[in-house]
Coordinates of C-alpha atoms in Angstrom, one line a residue:
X1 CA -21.1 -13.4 -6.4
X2 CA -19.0 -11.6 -8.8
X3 CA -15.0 -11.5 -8.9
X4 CA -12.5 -10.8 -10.7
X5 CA -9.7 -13.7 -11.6
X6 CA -6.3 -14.0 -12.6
X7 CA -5.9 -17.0 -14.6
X8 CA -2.1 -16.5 -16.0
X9 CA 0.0 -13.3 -16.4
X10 CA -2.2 -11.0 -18.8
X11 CA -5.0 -13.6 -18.8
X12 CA -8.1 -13.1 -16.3
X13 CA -12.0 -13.3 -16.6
X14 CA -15.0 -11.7 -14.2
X15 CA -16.5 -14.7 -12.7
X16 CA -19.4 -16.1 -10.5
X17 CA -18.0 -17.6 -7.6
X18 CA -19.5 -18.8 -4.2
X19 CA -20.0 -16.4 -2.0
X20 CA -17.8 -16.4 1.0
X21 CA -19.1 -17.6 4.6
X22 CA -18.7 -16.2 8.2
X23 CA -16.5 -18.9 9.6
X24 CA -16.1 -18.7 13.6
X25 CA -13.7 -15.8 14.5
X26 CA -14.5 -14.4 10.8
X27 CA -16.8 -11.6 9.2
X28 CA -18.0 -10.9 5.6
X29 CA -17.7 -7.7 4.2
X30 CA -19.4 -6.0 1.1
X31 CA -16.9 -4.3 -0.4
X32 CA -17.3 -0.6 -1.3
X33 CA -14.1 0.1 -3.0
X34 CA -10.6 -1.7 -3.4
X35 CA -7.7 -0.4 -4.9
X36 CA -5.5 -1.3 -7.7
X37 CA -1.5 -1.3 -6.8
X38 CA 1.6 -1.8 -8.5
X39 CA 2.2 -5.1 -6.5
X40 CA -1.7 -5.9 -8.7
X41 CA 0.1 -5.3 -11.9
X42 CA 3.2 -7.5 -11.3
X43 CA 0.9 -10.3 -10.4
X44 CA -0.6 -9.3 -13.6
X45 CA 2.3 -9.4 -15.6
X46 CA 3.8 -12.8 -14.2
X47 CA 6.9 -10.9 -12.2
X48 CA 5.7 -10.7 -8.9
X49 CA 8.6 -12.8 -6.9
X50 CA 6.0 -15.1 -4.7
X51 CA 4.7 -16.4 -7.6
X52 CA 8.6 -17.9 -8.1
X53 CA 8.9 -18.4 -4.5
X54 CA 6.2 -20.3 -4.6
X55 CA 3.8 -18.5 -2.1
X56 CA 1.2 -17.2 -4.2
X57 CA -0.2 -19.2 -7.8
X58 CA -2.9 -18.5 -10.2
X59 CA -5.5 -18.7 -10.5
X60 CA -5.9 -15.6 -8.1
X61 CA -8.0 -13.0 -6.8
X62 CA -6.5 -9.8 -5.9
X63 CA -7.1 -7.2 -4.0
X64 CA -5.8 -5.9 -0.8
X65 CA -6.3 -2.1 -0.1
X66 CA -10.1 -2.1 0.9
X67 CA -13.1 -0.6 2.5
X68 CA -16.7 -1.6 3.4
X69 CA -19.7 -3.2 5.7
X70 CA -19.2 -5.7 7.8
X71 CA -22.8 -8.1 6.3
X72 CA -21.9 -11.3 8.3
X73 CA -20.3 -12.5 11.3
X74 CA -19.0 -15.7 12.3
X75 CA -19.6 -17.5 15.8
X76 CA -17.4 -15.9 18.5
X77 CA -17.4 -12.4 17.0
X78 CA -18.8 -9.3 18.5
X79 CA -22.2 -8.4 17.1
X80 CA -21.2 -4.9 17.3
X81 CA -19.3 -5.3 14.3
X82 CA -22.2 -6.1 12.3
X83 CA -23.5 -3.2 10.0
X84 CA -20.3 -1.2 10.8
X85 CA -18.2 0.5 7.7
X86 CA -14.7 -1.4 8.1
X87 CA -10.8 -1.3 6.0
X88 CA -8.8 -4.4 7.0
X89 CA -5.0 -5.5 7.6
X90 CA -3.7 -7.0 5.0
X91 CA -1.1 -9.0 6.8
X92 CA -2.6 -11.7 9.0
X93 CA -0.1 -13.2 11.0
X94 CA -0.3 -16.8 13.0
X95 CA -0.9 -15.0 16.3
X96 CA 1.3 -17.4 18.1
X97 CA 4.7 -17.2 16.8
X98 CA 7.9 -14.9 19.0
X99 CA 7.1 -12.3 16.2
X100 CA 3.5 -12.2 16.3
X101 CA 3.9 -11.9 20.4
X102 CA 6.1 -8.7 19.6
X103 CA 3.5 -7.0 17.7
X104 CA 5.2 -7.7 14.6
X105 CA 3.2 -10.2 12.9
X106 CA 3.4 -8.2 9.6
X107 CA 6.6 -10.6 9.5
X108 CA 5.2 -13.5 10.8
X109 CA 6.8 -16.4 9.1
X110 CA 3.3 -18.0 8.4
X111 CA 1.3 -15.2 7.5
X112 CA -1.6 -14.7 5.4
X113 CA -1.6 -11.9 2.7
X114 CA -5.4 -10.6 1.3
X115 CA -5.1 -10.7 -2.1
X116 CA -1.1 -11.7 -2.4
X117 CA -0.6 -15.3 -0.8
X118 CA -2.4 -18.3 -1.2
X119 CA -5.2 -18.6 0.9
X120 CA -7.0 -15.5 1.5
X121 CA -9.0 -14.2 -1.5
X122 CA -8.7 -10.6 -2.2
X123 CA -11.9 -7.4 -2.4
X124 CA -11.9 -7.6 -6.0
X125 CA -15.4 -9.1 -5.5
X126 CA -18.1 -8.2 -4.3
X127 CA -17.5 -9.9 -1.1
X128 CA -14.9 -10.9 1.0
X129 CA -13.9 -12.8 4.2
X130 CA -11.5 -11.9 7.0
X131 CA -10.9 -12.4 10.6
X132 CA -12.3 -10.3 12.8
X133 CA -9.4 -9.3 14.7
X134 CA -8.2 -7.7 11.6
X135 CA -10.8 -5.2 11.3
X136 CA -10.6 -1.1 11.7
X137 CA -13.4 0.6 12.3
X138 CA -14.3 3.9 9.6
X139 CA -15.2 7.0 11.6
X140 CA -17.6 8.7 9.7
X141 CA -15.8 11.3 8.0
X142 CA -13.7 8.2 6.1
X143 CA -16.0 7.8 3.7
X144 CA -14.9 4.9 1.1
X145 CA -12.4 6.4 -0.8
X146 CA -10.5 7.1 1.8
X147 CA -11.2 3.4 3.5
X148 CA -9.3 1.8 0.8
X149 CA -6.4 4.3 0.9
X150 CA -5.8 3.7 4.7
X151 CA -3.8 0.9 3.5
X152 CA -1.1 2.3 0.9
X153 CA -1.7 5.6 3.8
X154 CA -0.4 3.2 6.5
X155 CA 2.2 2.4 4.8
X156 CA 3.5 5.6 3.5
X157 CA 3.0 6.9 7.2
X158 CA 5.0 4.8 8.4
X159 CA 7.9 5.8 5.8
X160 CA 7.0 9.1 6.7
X161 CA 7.5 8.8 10.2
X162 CA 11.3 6.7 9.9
X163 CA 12.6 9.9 8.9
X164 CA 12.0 11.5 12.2
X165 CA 11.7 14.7 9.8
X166 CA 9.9 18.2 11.3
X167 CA 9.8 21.6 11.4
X168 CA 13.5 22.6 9.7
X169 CA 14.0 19.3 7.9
X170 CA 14.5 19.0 4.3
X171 CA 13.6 15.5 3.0
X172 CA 13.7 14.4 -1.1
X173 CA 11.1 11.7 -2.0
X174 CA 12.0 9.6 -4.9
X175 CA 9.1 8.4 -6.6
X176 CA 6.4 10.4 -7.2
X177 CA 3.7 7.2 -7.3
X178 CA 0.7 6.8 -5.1
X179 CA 3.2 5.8 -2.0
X180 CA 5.8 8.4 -3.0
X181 CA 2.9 11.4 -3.2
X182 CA 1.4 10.2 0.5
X183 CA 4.7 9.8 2.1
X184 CA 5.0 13.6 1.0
X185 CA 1.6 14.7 2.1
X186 CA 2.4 12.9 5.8
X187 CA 5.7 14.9 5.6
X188 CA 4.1 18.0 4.7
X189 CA 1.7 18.2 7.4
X190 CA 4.8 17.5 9.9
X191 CA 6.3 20.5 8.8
X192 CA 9.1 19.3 6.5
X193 CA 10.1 21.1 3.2
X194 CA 9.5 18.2 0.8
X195 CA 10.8 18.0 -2.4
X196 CA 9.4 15.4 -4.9
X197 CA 12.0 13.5 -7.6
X198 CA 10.4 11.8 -10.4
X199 CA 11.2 10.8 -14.7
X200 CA 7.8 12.4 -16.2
X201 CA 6.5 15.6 -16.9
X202 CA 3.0 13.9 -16.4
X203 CA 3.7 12.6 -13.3
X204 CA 5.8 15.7 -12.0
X205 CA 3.1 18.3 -12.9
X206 CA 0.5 16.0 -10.9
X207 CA 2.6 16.3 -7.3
X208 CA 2.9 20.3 -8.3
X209 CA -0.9 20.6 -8.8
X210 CA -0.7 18.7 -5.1
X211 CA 1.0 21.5 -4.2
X212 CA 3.9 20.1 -4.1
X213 CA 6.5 22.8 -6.1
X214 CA 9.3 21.2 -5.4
X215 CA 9.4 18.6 -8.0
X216 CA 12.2 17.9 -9.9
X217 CA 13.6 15.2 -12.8
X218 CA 17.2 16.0 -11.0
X219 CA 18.3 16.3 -7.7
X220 CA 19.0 19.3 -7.0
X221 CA 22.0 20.1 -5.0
X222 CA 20.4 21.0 -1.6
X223 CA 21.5 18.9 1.5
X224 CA 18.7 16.6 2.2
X225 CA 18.3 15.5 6.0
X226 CA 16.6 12.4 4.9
X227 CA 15.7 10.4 1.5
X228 CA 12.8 8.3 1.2
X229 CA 12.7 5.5 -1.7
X230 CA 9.4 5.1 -3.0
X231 CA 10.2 3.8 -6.5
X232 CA 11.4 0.1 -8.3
X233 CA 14.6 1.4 -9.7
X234 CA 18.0 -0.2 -8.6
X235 CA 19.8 2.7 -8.7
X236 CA 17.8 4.4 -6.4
X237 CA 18.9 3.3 -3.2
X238 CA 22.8 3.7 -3.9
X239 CA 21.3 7.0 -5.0
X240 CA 20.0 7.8 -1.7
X241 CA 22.7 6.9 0.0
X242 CA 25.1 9.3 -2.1
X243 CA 22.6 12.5 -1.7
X244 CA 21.7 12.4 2.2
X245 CA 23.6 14.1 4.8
X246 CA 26.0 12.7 7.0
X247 CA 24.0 12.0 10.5
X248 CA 20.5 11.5 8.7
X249 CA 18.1 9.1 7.4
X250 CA 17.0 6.7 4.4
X251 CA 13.9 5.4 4.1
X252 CA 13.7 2.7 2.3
X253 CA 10.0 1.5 0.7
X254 CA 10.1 0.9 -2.7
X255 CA 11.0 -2.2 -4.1
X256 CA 12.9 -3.1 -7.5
X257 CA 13.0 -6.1 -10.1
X258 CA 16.5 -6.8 -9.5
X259 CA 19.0 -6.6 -6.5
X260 CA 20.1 -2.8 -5.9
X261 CA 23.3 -2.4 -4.4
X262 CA 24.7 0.3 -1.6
X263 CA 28.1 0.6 -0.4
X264 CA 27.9 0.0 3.3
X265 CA 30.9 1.4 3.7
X266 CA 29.3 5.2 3.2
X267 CA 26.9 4.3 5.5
X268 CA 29.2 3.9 8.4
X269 CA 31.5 6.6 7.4
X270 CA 28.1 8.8 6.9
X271 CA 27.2 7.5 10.2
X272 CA 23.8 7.0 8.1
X273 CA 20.7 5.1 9.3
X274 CA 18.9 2.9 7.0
X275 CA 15.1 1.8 7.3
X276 CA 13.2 -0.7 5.7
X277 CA 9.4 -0.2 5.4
X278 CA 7.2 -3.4 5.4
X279 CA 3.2 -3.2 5.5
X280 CA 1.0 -0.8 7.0
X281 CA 0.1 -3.3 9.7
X282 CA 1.8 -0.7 12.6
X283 CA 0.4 1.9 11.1
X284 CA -3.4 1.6 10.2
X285 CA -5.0 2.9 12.8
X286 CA -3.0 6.1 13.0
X287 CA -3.6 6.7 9.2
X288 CA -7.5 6.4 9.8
X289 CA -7.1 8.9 12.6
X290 CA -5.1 11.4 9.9
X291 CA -7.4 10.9 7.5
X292 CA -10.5 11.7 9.8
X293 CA -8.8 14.9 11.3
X294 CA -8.1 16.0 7.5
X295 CA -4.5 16.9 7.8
X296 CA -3.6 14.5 5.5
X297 CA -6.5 14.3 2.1
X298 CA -5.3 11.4 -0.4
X299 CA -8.4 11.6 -2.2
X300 CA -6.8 13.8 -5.2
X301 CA -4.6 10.4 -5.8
X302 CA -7.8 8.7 -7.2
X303 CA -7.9 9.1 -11.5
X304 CA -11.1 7.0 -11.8
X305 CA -13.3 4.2 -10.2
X306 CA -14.0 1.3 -12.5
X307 CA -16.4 -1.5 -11.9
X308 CA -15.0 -5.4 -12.2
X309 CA -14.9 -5.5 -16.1
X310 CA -12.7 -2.8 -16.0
X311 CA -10.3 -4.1 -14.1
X312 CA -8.1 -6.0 -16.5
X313 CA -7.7 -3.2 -18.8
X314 CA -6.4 -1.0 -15.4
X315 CA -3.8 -3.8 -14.7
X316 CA -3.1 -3.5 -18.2
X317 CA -2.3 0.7 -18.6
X318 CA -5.8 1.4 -19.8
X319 CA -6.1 3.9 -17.6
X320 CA -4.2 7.3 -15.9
X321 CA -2.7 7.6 -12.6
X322 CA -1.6 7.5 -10.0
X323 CA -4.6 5.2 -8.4
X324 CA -7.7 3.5 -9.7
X325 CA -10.5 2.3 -7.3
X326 CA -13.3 -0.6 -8.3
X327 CA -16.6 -0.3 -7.4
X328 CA -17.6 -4.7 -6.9
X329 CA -21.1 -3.2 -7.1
X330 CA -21.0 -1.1 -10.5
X331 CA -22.0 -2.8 -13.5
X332 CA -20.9 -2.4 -17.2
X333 CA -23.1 -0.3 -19.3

């Protein structure tokens, strides 16, 4: 089959590889569509931190927000699964371990990561192999597209939710990205005024043509019940911390190149609460069910879909925001 590789940081090719096989307790999926995410293009550029840590090593194949048909199963898996339209978690835990047992094993200590760690090969192919425990079944009205958003959607969800924000609340994203933009759509249709903070005109007049008016390149000077950090810059989270209200919320997603700093002495005397926002493990199924019900429609996010050449001028800039899709299946020309 045909995948895209990263040999080095900027260096990659579109290879034939062996196809994967249906291991016991496994499936293979054709994949429909995968996404391209910023945690993609610092693979891409060399900075991604497991590649220093030493979890994750090129060459690589990426790829872990993804939709498709289940076309194999492995002994000991239901046949039901077989022919069905499928996204996946990307976080495969060890299934054994106190955190896994807690329902946490998005922090497992030995977990797998699609398209991240070493180990588990990512969708940018045209086929790919996961357990079947990890599967999540599309409804029918999650067409593609939407399949390989349930994963950045999970996440963002879950972001959404940590702010406990409704009906009254006034909450300030910062970071109008593909995370930033679905946090706010998951916080608009709970009934909170959301207001969007970004550094582009580009990117600002994209969440206003979401509907989204409240976009601003300064905060304004509102009191915000809870802040949500969906960007990489360092300052943000001290940021944050300075323009919430005293009693309410930071959400903390986003993740920056170098340590960020707060002073965790205006926490307590803010009597602030602080939330980190790991993987859209907890939250996939619940993301699925938004997106089937259509309160919450990310499909706007998608700028193009590109077929595996394509992909290494994406990682590269080539092309517009705020997400690109592949299409394994399309060919060049």
């Amino acid at each position: 089959m045909r995948a895209f590789v990263l040999t080095g940081p900027g260096a990659y090719e579109v290879r034939e590889v062996p196809a994967p096989q249906a291991v016991p307790g496994e499936v293979v999926v054709e994949v429909e569509r995968a996404g391209v995410c910023g945690t993609d293009v610092e693979f891409f550029t060399g900075e991604m931190a497991y590649l220093h840590q030493g979890h994750s090593s090129y060459p690589m194949r990426l790829g872990h927000e993804w939709a498709g048909t289940v076309a194999e199963i492995g002994d000991g898996v239901d046949p039901g699964w077989l022919g069905r339209r499928v996204m996946g978690d990307t976080m495969l835990g060890d299934r054994t371990c106190r955190r896994c047992c807690r329902g946490r094993q998005h922090v497992c200590e030995q977990r797998q990561e699609v398209g991240i760690r070493d180990g588990r090969p990512g969708a940018l192919a045209e086929r790919i192999a996961v357990p079947a425990w990890s599967l999540h079944a599309l409804p029918d009205p999650v067409d593609a597209v939407l399949g390989a958003l349930v994963e950045p959607g999970g996440n963002a969800l879950r972001a959404a939710r940590a702010t406990e924000a409704g009906p009254g609340d006034r909450v300030l994203v910062m970071g109008p990205g593909t995370i930033g933009l679905l946090v706010a759509m998951f916080l608009r249709a709970a009934g909170a005024e959301v207001h969007l903070l970004g550094t582009t005109a580009s990117s600002l007049d994209f969440a206003r043509g979401l509907g989204f008016e409240r976009a601003w390149a300064e905060v304004p000077d509102l009191p915000f019940d809870a802040v949500v950090d969906a960007a990489n810059a360092e300052h943000l989270p001290a940021l944050a911390l300075d323009r919430v209200e005293p009693g309410g919320r930071i959400v903390y997603i986003g993740i920056a190149g170098r340590p960020s700093r707060i002073d965790t002495r205006a926490l307590v005397l803010k009597d602030v609460t602080a939330v980190g926002i790991l993987s859209a493990s907890p939250g996939l199924a619940d993301t699925i069910a938004a997106y089937a019900e259509g309160g919450v429609d990310p499909r706007p996010l998608v700028a193009a879909t590109v077929g595996l050449d394509e992909v290494g001028a994406v990682l590269a800039g080539g092309y517009p925001g705020p997400k690109v899709q592949v299409d394994p299946r399309a060919r060049a020309g």
